[in-house]
């Protein structure tokens, strides 16, 4: 056995893993290193992987004072004493997480608990870190002794590079990452998301398991391949793998009955037995085939979710074992659509409770904590664009729903306050963010993704009387945007939230005293005249060439909905 075999039970390990080959990996180019990690260059060589991990973790920029192996040797006897390592209680911040064995021997299983207890002593600022037991158990495989493992884990926890996020260490960071994952599922795994909404009582509770899938349920041969790439590329890889797992789960379980009280356990069991469905190589291939947001965009989305939680006073997890004091802050639960849209309280002249629940399942996670609030309706407030603005302004986001005289129903989720239209003075100016989307409810349900309007000034021609259709040749679907523009931040979140330059804002919605223009997805665009009596649509490259509604339509009714905060702090 080699020097990295002390804590490994080789009888349980994959027989293809080599033990004694201790060759060095000489590579300095990041792109080459990334490709080697993705290809599993050291996946079959235990000693080589240990040396790669030591090198990668040793290069992580850390705080000036970061506990090392010598610190562990100094404190372990004082902290552990003569207690049985296998029965040591874990600190609260691991949240009763699984401590995976990962083919460790008895000494290794006890060492995991010893190391975690010593980390708790050295990192009093950690308040919530359920992934820690898995990370410690994994790195023990590739450590000469407990002290070396302790030092590697400490370097990961003490990373001070703001652009290199590794492991969540607070409940706020963890919960916002769960909400961010939910947003990504909503965009990239729509079929799976629709299933989760249909069968689960609490969608966010299901998505809050995403880190457990990776660090707890995933078998060792899979999690090591994930960790290989994670150490090179960072946190975004974890989102990719979790999305791929959910896609595979949905594909394999398609058509099979899933009960709402079992969906969480079903996914966990599926991940544990993932080898029956897909190999590690195929899982990584599926993960990297997803055209995910850039790292910067995901960071902005995470910041937005974190900000939403902070504004609601949600920063720590509420203990359920006793009655909390008045000042305690509880954890959020994504409103189940049946709870967010109460059948007895919801009333609309356009959409049914079921249809509003369909819309609610599409909105970003941070607003799913809210309930719909009717702001404007033509039935009560009349067909006045000024009254539409006066009732809608000051609310962000809003939901626009339209019913035509042909009984078509369509609308838009609008992420930005309509007061932003004043920034352009008397000139029609576009604003909005990449979270905007348009949708159709009747005759068929369909959601359309966001687009960028390349030359919005050309849309001014739509205000000419008698125009038969909008000039939306300038509206491009997101799929037509060059994929190599890595230096350009796609317009996902409001620029003013993050002090970003205005050019990063999406041009999705526009309003003046004469008209409203909403650029939808897959080439969909919607134009409403000032009298709010009729409108026009235009479309190109639409899904199955299905338009949002009739090209020219008469408005039967229109409503604007806001989002009512129902959190009790």
Coordinates of C-alpha atoms in Angstrom, one line a residue:
X1 CA 0.0 0.0 0.0
X2 CA 1.1 3.6 -0.7
X3 CA 1.5 6.5 1.8
X4 CA -2.1 7.6 1.0
X5 CA -3.8 4.4 2.0
X6 CA -3.9 4.7 5.7
X7 CA -7.7 5.5 6.0
X8 CA -8.9 3.4 3.0
X9 CA -10.7 0.1 3.1
X10 CA -9.4 -1.3 -0.1
X11 CA -11.8 -4.3 0.0
X12 CA -14.6 -1.8 -0.7
X13 CA -12.9 0.3 -3.3
X14 CA -13.3 0.0 -7.1
X15 CA -10.9 -2.7 -8.2
X16 CA -9.8 -0.6 -11.2
X17 CA -8.2 2.1 -8.9
X18 CA -4.4 1.8 -8.9
X19 CA -2.7 2.0 -5.6
X20 CA 1.1 2.2 -6.1
X21 CA 1.7 4.2 -9.2
X22 CA 3.1 7.5 -7.8
X23 CA 3.9 9.3 -11.0
X24 CA 3.9 13.1 -11.1
X25 CA 1.5 15.3 -13.1
X26 CA 3.4 18.2 -14.7
X27 CA 0.9 20.8 -16.0
X28 CA 0.9 24.5 -15.6
X29 CA -1.6 25.7 -18.2
X30 CA -5.1 26.2 -16.7
X31 CA -7.0 25.2 -19.8
X32 CA -5.0 22.0 -20.1
X33 CA -5.5 21.3 -16.4
X34 CA -9.3 21.8 -16.9
X35 CA -9.4 19.4 -19.7
X36 CA -7.4 16.8 -17.8
X37 CA -9.8 17.1 -14.8
X38 CA -12.8 16.7 -17.0
X39 CA -11.4 13.7 -18.8
X40 CA -10.5 12.0 -15.5
X41 CA -6.8 11.9 -16.1
X42 CA -6.1 10.8 -12.5
X43 CA -9.4 9.1 -11.8
X44 CA -7.8 5.6 -11.8
X45 CA -4.7 6.5 -9.9
X46 CA -5.2 7.0 -6.2
X47 CA -1.7 8.4 -5.4
X48 CA -1.7 10.8 -8.4
X49 CA -5.1 12.2 -7.4
X50 CA -3.7 12.8 -3.9
X51 CA -0.8 14.8 -5.2
X52 CA -3.1 16.7 -7.6
X53 CA -5.4 17.6 -4.7
X54 CA -2.5 18.7 -2.6
X55 CA -1.2 20.9 -5.3
X56 CA -4.6 22.5 -6.2
X57 CA -5.6 23.1 -2.6
X58 CA -2.2 24.4 -1.8
X59 CA -2.6 27.1 -4.5
X60 CA -5.9 28.4 -3.0
X61 CA -5.5 32.0 -1.8
X62 CA -6.2 32.0 1.9
X63 CA -6.4 34.3 4.9
X64 CA -3.1 35.4 6.4
X65 CA -3.7 33.2 9.4
X66 CA -5.0 29.8 8.3
X67 CA -4.8 26.8 10.6
X68 CA -2.3 24.2 9.3
X69 CA -1.2 20.6 10.1
X70 CA 0.9 21.8 13.1
X71 CA -2.2 23.5 14.6
X72 CA -4.1 20.3 14.4
X73 CA -1.4 18.3 16.1
X74 CA -1.4 21.0 18.9
X75 CA -5.1 21.0 19.5
X76 CA -6.5 17.5 18.7
X77 CA -5.5 16.0 22.1
X78 CA -6.9 19.0 24.0
X79 CA -10.2 18.9 22.1
X80 CA -10.8 15.2 21.7
X81 CA -9.1 13.9 24.8
X82 CA -9.8 10.2 25.5
X83 CA -13.2 10.1 24.0
X84 CA -14.2 7.5 21.4
X85 CA -13.7 9.2 18.0
X86 CA -16.5 7.1 16.4
X87 CA -19.1 8.5 18.8
X88 CA -18.0 12.2 18.9
X89 CA -21.0 14.5 18.6
X90 CA -20.8 16.8 15.5
X91 CA -21.2 20.6 15.7
X92 CA -24.6 22.0 15.0
X93 CA -23.5 23.8 11.8
X94 CA -23.3 20.5 9.9
X95 CA -27.1 20.3 10.4
X96 CA -27.3 16.6 11.1
X97 CA -25.8 15.9 7.7
X98 CA -24.8 12.4 6.6
X99 CA -21.3 11.4 7.4
X100 CA -20.6 9.3 4.3
X101 CA -18.2 6.4 4.8
X102 CA -16.8 6.6 1.2
X103 CA -15.0 3.2 1.7
X104 CA -13.1 4.5 4.7
X105 CA -11.8 2.0 7.3
X106 CA -12.8 2.3 11.0
X107 CA -9.9 4.6 11.7
X108 CA -10.9 6.9 8.9
X109 CA -14.5 7.1 10.0
X110 CA -13.4 8.2 13.5
X111 CA -10.9 10.6 12.0
X112 CA -13.7 12.4 10.1
X113 CA -15.4 13.4 13.4
X114 CA -12.1 14.4 15.0
X115 CA -11.2 16.7 12.2
X116 CA -14.7 18.3 12.1
X117 CA -14.5 19.0 15.8
X118 CA -11.1 20.6 15.4
X119 CA -12.4 22.7 12.5
X120 CA -15.3 23.9 14.6
X121 CA -12.7 25.1 17.2
X122 CA -10.7 27.0 14.7
X123 CA -13.6 28.5 12.6
X124 CA -16.1 30.0 15.1
X125 CA -17.6 32.0 12.2
X126 CA -19.0 28.9 10.5
X127 CA -22.7 28.8 11.3
X128 CA -24.0 26.4 8.6
X129 CA -22.0 24.0 6.5
X130 CA -23.8 20.7 5.8
X131 CA -21.3 19.7 3.0
X132 CA -18.3 19.6 5.4
X133 CA -18.6 16.0 6.6
X134 CA -18.5 14.8 3.0
X135 CA -15.6 17.0 2.1
X136 CA -13.5 15.8 5.1
X137 CA -14.3 12.1 4.4
X138 CA -13.4 12.5 0.7
X139 CA -10.1 14.3 1.4
X140 CA -9.1 11.7 4.0
X141 CA -8.8 9.3 1.1
X142 CA -6.0 11.4 -0.2
X143 CA -4.2 12.4 3.0
X144 CA -1.1 10.9 4.6
X145 CA -2.6 11.6 8.1
X146 CA -5.3 13.5 9.9
X147 CA -3.3 16.7 10.1
X148 CA -2.8 16.9 6.4
X149 CA -6.5 16.4 5.8
X150 CA -7.3 19.1 8.4
X151 CA -4.9 21.6 6.6
X152 CA -6.5 20.9 3.2
X153 CA -10.0 21.4 4.5
X154 CA -9.0 24.6 6.3
X155 CA -7.5 26.1 3.1
X156 CA -10.8 25.5 1.3
X157 CA -12.8 27.1 4.1
X158 CA -10.3 30.0 4.5
X159 CA -10.3 30.9 0.8
X160 CA -10.3 34.7 0.5
X161 CA -10.5 35.1 -3.2
X162 CA -13.9 36.9 -3.8
X163 CA -14.1 35.4 -7.3
X164 CA -13.6 31.8 -6.1
X165 CA -16.5 30.6 -4.1
X166 CA -16.1 27.1 -2.7
X167 CA -18.2 25.9 0.2
X168 CA -21.2 27.6 1.8
X169 CA -20.5 28.4 5.5
X170 CA -23.6 30.3 6.6
X171 CA -27.3 29.6 6.4
X172 CA -27.8 32.7 4.3
X173 CA -25.3 31.6 1.7
X174 CA -26.6 28.0 1.7
X175 CA -30.3 29.0 1.3
X176 CA -29.5 31.5 -1.5
X177 CA -27.6 28.8 -3.3
X178 CA -30.7 26.6 -3.0
X179 CA -32.9 29.4 -4.4
X180 CA -30.3 30.0 -7.2
X181 CA -30.4 26.3 -8.0
X182 CA -34.2 26.5 -8.2
X183 CA -34.0 29.4 -10.6
X184 CA -31.5 27.4 -12.8
X185 CA -33.8 24.4 -12.8
X186 CA -36.7 26.6 -13.8
X187 CA -34.7 27.8 -16.8
X188 CA -32.6 24.8 -17.8
X189 CA -34.7 21.8 -16.7
X190 CA -38.3 23.0 -17.3
X191 CA -39.8 19.6 -17.7
X192 CA -38.3 18.4 -14.4
X193 CA -39.3 21.7 -12.7
X194 CA -42.9 21.2 -13.9
X195 CA -42.9 17.7 -12.4
X196 CA -41.5 19.0 -9.0
X197 CA -44.1 21.7 -8.8
X198 CA -46.8 19.1 -9.6
X199 CA -45.8 16.5 -7.0
X200 CA -44.1 18.3 -4.2
X201 CA -45.6 20.2 -1.3
X202 CA -42.6 22.5 -1.1
X203 CA -40.4 22.9 -4.2
X204 CA -37.6 24.7 -2.4
X205 CA -37.4 21.9 0.1
X206 CA -36.7 19.5 -2.8
X207 CA -34.1 21.9 -4.3
X208 CA -32.5 22.5 -0.9
X209 CA -31.3 18.9 -1.2
X210 CA -29.2 19.6 -4.2
X211 CA -25.9 19.8 -2.2
X212 CA -26.8 16.6 -0.4
X213 CA -27.2 14.8 -3.7
X214 CA -23.6 15.7 -4.5
X215 CA -22.1 15.6 -1.0
X216 CA -23.8 12.7 0.7
X217 CA -25.8 10.5 -1.7
X218 CA -23.5 10.4 -4.8
X219 CA -21.3 7.3 -4.7
X220 CA -17.5 7.8 -4.2
X221 CA -16.5 7.1 -7.8
X222 CA -18.8 9.8 -8.9
X223 CA -18.2 12.4 -6.2
X224 CA -14.4 12.2 -6.7
X225 CA -14.8 12.9 -10.4
X226 CA -17.0 15.9 -9.5
X227 CA -14.5 17.1 -6.9
X228 CA -11.7 16.8 -9.5
X229 CA -13.3 19.4 -11.7
X230 CA -14.7 21.5 -8.7
X231 CA -11.2 22.1 -7.4
X232 CA -10.1 23.4 -10.9
X233 CA -13.3 25.3 -12.0
X234 CA -15.1 26.2 -8.8
X235 CA -18.7 26.3 -7.5
X236 CA -20.4 26.5 -10.9
X237 CA -19.5 22.9 -11.6
X238 CA -21.7 21.8 -8.6
X239 CA -24.7 23.5 -10.2
X240 CA -24.0 21.7 -13.5
X241 CA -23.8 18.3 -11.9
X242 CA -26.9 18.8 -9.8
X243 CA -28.9 19.9 -12.9
X244 CA -27.6 16.9 -14.9
X245 CA -28.7 14.6 -12.0
X246 CA -32.2 16.1 -12.1
X247 CA -32.4 15.8 -15.9
X248 CA -31.4 12.1 -15.7
X249 CA -33.9 11.5 -12.9
X250 CA -36.7 13.1 -14.9
X251 CA -35.7 11.1 -18.0
X252 CA -35.5 7.7 -16.2
X253 CA -38.6 8.3 -14.1
X254 CA -40.7 9.8 -16.9
X255 CA -44.2 8.2 -16.9
X256 CA -43.7 6.5 -13.5
X257 CA -45.9 7.6 -10.6
X258 CA -44.2 9.8 -8.0
X259 CA -46.0 10.6 -4.8
X260 CA -45.6 14.1 -3.3
X261 CA -44.5 12.8 0.1
X262 CA -41.8 10.6 -1.4
X263 CA -40.2 12.8 -4.1
X264 CA -37.4 14.0 -1.9
X265 CA -36.6 10.4 -0.9
X266 CA -37.0 9.2 -4.5
X267 CA -34.4 11.6 -5.8
X268 CA -32.0 10.7 -2.9
X269 CA -32.4 7.0 -3.6
X270 CA -32.0 7.6 -7.4
X271 CA -28.7 9.5 -6.8
X272 CA -27.4 6.7 -4.5
X273 CA -28.1 4.2 -7.3
X274 CA -27.0 6.5 -10.1
X275 CA -24.7 3.8 -11.5
X276 CA -27.8 2.0 -12.8
X277 CA -28.6 4.9 -15.0
X278 CA -25.5 6.7 -16.1
X279 CA -21.7 6.4 -15.8
X280 CA -19.5 9.1 -14.2
X281 CA -18.2 10.1 -17.7
X282 CA -21.7 10.4 -19.1
X283 CA -22.9 12.4 -16.2
X284 CA -20.1 14.9 -16.6
X285 CA -20.8 15.0 -20.3
X286 CA -24.4 15.8 -19.7
X287 CA -23.5 18.4 -17.1
X288 CA -21.1 20.3 -19.4
X289 CA -23.5 20.1 -22.3
X290 CA -25.8 22.5 -20.5
X291 CA -25.2 26.1 -21.8
X292 CA -25.3 27.6 -18.3
X293 CA -25.1 31.3 -17.4
X294 CA -21.6 32.7 -16.9
X295 CA -19.9 32.5 -13.5
X296 CA -20.5 36.2 -13.1
X297 CA -24.2 36.0 -13.9
X298 CA -24.7 33.2 -11.4
X299 CA -22.9 35.2 -8.8
X300 CA -25.3 38.1 -9.5
X301 CA -28.3 35.8 -9.2
X302 CA -27.0 34.4 -5.9
X303 CA -26.5 38.0 -4.7
X304 CA -30.1 38.9 -5.6
X305 CA -31.4 35.9 -3.8
X306 CA -29.2 36.6 -0.8
X307 CA -30.5 40.2 -0.8
X308 CA -34.1 39.1 -0.9
X309 CA -33.5 36.8 2.1
X310 CA -31.8 39.6 4.1
X311 CA -34.6 42.0 3.4
X312 CA -37.0 39.4 4.8
X313 CA -34.8 39.0 7.9
X314 CA -33.9 35.4 6.9
X315 CA -30.3 34.8 7.9
X316 CA -30.2 31.9 10.2
X317 CA -32.0 28.5 10.5
X318 CA -34.6 28.4 13.1
X319 CA -34.2 25.5 15.6
X320 CA -37.2 23.2 15.7
X321 CA -36.4 21.5 19.0
X322 CA -37.7 24.3 21.2
X323 CA -39.8 27.4 21.1
X324 CA -37.7 30.1 19.6
X325 CA -37.4 33.6 21.1
X326 CA -39.3 36.5 19.5
X327 CA -36.1 37.7 17.7
X328 CA -35.4 34.4 16.1
X329 CA -35.3 34.3 12.3
X330 CA -36.9 31.4 10.5
X331 CA -35.8 29.7 7.3
X332 CA -37.8 30.4 4.2
X333 CA -40.0 27.9 2.5
X334 CA -40.8 28.4 -1.2
X335 CA -44.6 28.9 -1.3
X336 CA -46.2 25.9 -2.8
X337 CA -48.2 27.3 -5.7
X338 CA -51.4 26.0 -4.0
X339 CA -50.4 28.0 -0.9
X340 CA -49.2 31.1 -2.6
X341 CA -52.4 31.3 -4.8
X342 CA -55.2 30.7 -2.3
X343 CA -58.3 29.5 -4.1
X344 CA -60.6 31.3 -1.6
X345 CA -58.7 34.6 -1.8
X346 CA -57.8 34.8 -5.4
X347 CA -60.1 36.5 -7.8
X348 CA -59.4 37.4 -11.5
X349 CA -61.5 38.2 -14.5
X350 CA -58.9 36.7 -16.8
X351 CA -57.1 33.7 -15.3
X352 CA -58.2 30.8 -13.1
X353 CA -56.6 29.7 -9.9
X354 CA -54.9 26.9 -11.8
X355 CA -53.6 29.2 -14.5
X356 CA -52.2 31.6 -12.0
X357 CA -50.5 28.7 -10.2
X358 CA -48.9 27.7 -13.6
X359 CA -47.5 31.2 -13.9
X360 CA -46.3 31.2 -10.2
X361 CA -44.3 28.0 -10.9
X362 CA -42.2 30.0 -13.5
X363 CA -41.3 33.0 -11.4
X364 CA -37.8 33.4 -9.7
X365 CA -37.5 31.7 -6.3
X366 CA -37.0 34.9 -4.3
X367 CA -40.5 36.1 -5.4
X368 CA -42.2 32.8 -4.9
X369 CA -42.2 33.7 -1.2
X370 CA -44.9 36.2 -2.1
X371 CA -48.6 36.1 -3.0
X372 CA -50.3 37.8 -6.0
X373 CA -51.7 41.3 -5.3
X374 CA -54.0 42.8 -7.9
X375 CA -52.8 46.4 -8.7
X376 CA -54.7 47.3 -11.9
X377 CA -57.7 46.0 -13.9
X378 CA -59.4 47.6 -16.8
X379 CA -62.7 46.4 -15.3
X380 CA -62.2 48.7 -12.3
X381 CA -59.8 51.4 -13.4
X382 CA -60.7 51.7 -17.1
X383 CA -58.6 51.7 -20.3
X384 CA -56.2 54.4 -19.4
X385 CA -52.5 54.1 -19.9
X386 CA -51.8 56.8 -17.3
X387 CA -53.8 55.0 -14.7
X388 CA -52.0 51.8 -15.7
X389 CA -48.7 53.5 -14.9
X390 CA -49.9 55.1 -11.7
X391 CA -51.1 51.8 -10.3
X392 CA -48.1 49.8 -11.5
X393 CA -45.3 52.1 -10.6
X394 CA -43.6 51.5 -7.3
X395 CA -44.0 47.7 -7.7
X396 CA -41.3 45.4 -8.8
X397 CA -41.7 42.9 -10.3
X398 CA -45.2 42.9 -11.9
X399 CA -47.3 40.4 -13.9
X400 CA -49.3 41.6 -16.9
X401 CA -52.2 39.5 -18.0
X402 CA -54.3 40.1 -21.1
X403 CA -57.5 38.5 -22.5
X404 CA -58.5 39.2 -26.0
X405 CA -62.0 39.2 -27.5
X406 CA -61.1 36.0 -29.2
X407 CA -60.7 34.4 -25.7
X408 CA -56.9 34.2 -26.0
X409 CA -55.0 34.8 -22.8
X410 CA -51.3 35.9 -22.8
X411 CA -49.1 38.1 -20.6
X412 CA -45.6 38.9 -19.4
X413 CA -43.6 38.7 -16.2
X414 CA -41.9 42.1 -15.9
X415 CA -38.9 42.3 -13.6
X416 CA -38.5 46.1 -13.5
X417 CA -40.5 49.0 -12.1
X418 CA -42.4 50.9 -14.8
X419 CA -41.0 54.1 -13.4
X420 CA -37.7 53.3 -15.1
X421 CA -39.4 54.4 -18.4
X422 CA -38.8 58.0 -17.3
X423 CA -35.1 57.7 -17.6
X424 CA -35.4 58.2 -21.3
X425 CA -37.3 61.5 -20.9
X426 CA -39.8 61.9 -23.7
X427 CA -38.0 59.3 -25.8
X428 CA -39.2 55.7 -25.8
X429 CA -36.5 53.8 -24.0
X430 CA -36.2 50.1 -23.2
X431 CA -35.3 48.6 -19.9
X432 CA -35.9 45.4 -18.0
X433 CA -33.8 42.3 -17.1
X434 CA -33.1 38.9 -18.5
X435 CA -35.6 37.4 -16.0
X436 CA -38.5 38.8 -18.0
X437 CA -40.6 36.5 -20.1
X438 CA -43.8 36.4 -21.9
X439 CA -46.3 33.5 -21.9
X440 CA -49.5 32.2 -23.4
X441 CA -52.2 30.5 -21.4
X442 CA -55.0 30.1 -23.9
X443 CA -55.5 28.3 -26.2
X444 CA -52.3 26.5 -25.1
X445 CA -49.9 27.0 -22.3
X446 CA -46.4 28.1 -23.3
X447 CA -43.6 30.2 -21.8
X448 CA -41.1 32.1 -24.0
X449 CA -37.6 33.0 -22.9
X450 CA -36.1 36.5 -22.9
X451 CA -34.6 38.3 -25.9
X452 CA -32.5 41.3 -26.6
X453 CA -33.8 44.1 -28.9
X454 CA -30.7 45.0 -30.9
X455 CA -32.0 48.3 -32.4
X456 CA -34.9 49.4 -30.1
X457 CA -35.2 52.8 -31.9
X458 CA -36.7 51.0 -34.9
X459 CA -39.6 49.9 -32.7
X460 CA -40.8 53.5 -32.8
X461 CA -42.3 52.8 -36.1
X462 CA -44.9 50.6 -34.4
X463 CA -46.7 53.7 -33.1
X464 CA -47.8 54.7 -36.6
X465 CA -51.6 54.3 -37.0
X466 CA -52.7 51.5 -39.3
X467 CA -49.5 49.5 -38.9
X468 CA -50.3 45.9 -39.5
X469 CA -47.5 44.4 -37.5
X470 CA -44.7 45.4 -35.3
X471 CA -41.2 46.0 -36.7
X472 CA -39.5 43.3 -34.7
X473 CA -37.0 42.1 -37.2
X474 CA -34.6 43.5 -34.7
X475 CA -35.8 41.2 -32.0
X476 CA -33.3 38.3 -31.5
X477 CA -33.9 35.1 -29.6
X478 CA -31.3 34.3 -27.0
X479 CA -30.2 31.3 -29.1
X480 CA -29.0 33.7 -31.8
X481 CA -26.6 35.6 -29.6
X482 CA -23.0 34.5 -30.2
X483 CA -21.8 32.1 -27.6
X484 CA -18.2 33.3 -27.6
X485 CA -18.9 36.7 -26.1
X486 CA -17.4 35.8 -22.8
X487 CA -16.4 39.4 -22.1
X488 CA -20.0 40.6 -22.2
X489 CA -22.3 40.2 -19.2
X490 CA -25.7 39.0 -20.4
X491 CA -28.5 41.1 -19.0
X492 CA -29.9 38.8 -16.3
X493 CA -30.4 41.1 -13.4
X494 CA -31.2 44.8 -13.0
X495 CA -28.0 46.8 -13.5
X496 CA -29.0 49.4 -10.8
X497 CA -29.1 46.6 -8.1
X498 CA -25.4 46.0 -8.6
X499 CA -24.0 49.4 -9.8
X500 CA -23.4 47.9 -13.2
X501 CA -23.1 50.0 -16.4
X502 CA -26.4 50.5 -18.2
X503 CA -25.3 48.6 -21.2
X504 CA -25.6 45.4 -19.2
X505 CA -29.4 45.9 -18.8
X506 CA -31.7 43.9 -21.0
X507 CA -33.9 45.9 -23.4
X508 CA -37.1 43.9 -22.8
X509 CA -39.9 46.5 -22.0
X510 CA -40.6 50.0 -22.9
X511 CA -43.3 52.5 -22.2
X512 CA -44.4 56.0 -23.2
X513 CA -47.6 58.1 -23.2
X514 CA -48.4 56.6 -26.5
X515 CA -47.7 52.9 -26.1
X516 CA -46.3 49.9 -24.3
X517 CA -43.8 47.5 -26.0
X518 CA -42.7 44.2 -24.5
X519 CA -40.1 42.1 -26.3
X520 CA -40.7 38.5 -25.6
X521 CA -38.9 35.3 -26.1
X522 CA -38.2 33.2 -29.2
X523 CA -38.9 36.3 -31.2
X524 CA -42.2 37.1 -29.5
X525 CA -43.1 40.8 -29.1
X526 CA -46.2 42.6 -27.8
X527 CA -47.4 46.1 -28.5
X528 CA -50.3 47.9 -26.7
X529 CA -51.8 51.2 -27.8
X530 CA -52.4 54.0 -25.4
X531 CA -56.2 53.4 -25.1
X532 CA -55.5 49.8 -23.9
X533 CA -58.2 48.6 -26.2
X534 CA -56.2 46.9 -28.9
X535 CA -52.7 45.6 -29.6
X536 CA -50.5 43.8 -32.0
X537 CA -48.0 41.0 -31.8
X538 CA -45.2 39.8 -34.0
X539 CA -43.1 36.7 -33.8
X540 CA -40.2 35.0 -35.5
X541 CA -38.5 31.7 -34.8
X542 CA -41.3 30.8 -32.4
X543 CA -41.8 27.4 -30.8
X544 CA -43.6 25.3 -33.4
X545 CA -44.4 28.7 -35.1
X546 CA -47.1 29.3 -32.5
X547 CA -47.7 33.0 -31.9
X548 CA -48.3 34.6 -28.6
X549 CA -51.8 35.5 -29.7
X550 CA -53.5 37.0 -32.9
X551 CA -51.4 39.4 -34.8
X552 CA -54.0 42.1 -34.3
X553 CA -56.3 41.8 -31.3
X554 CA -58.9 43.6 -29.4
X555 CA -58.4 43.6 -25.6
X556 CA -61.3 42.3 -23.6
X557 CA -59.7 42.7 -20.2
X558 CA -56.3 43.4 -18.7
X559 CA -54.8 43.0 -15.2
X560 CA -51.6 43.9 -13.5
X561 CA -50.5 41.9 -10.5
X562 CA -47.9 42.7 -7.9
X563 CA -46.2 40.5 -5.4
X564 CA -47.3 40.7 -1.8
X565 CA -44.7 39.9 0.9
X566 CA -46.3 37.4 3.3
X567 CA -43.3 36.8 5.5
X568 CA -44.0 37.5 9.2
X569 CA -40.7 38.7 10.7

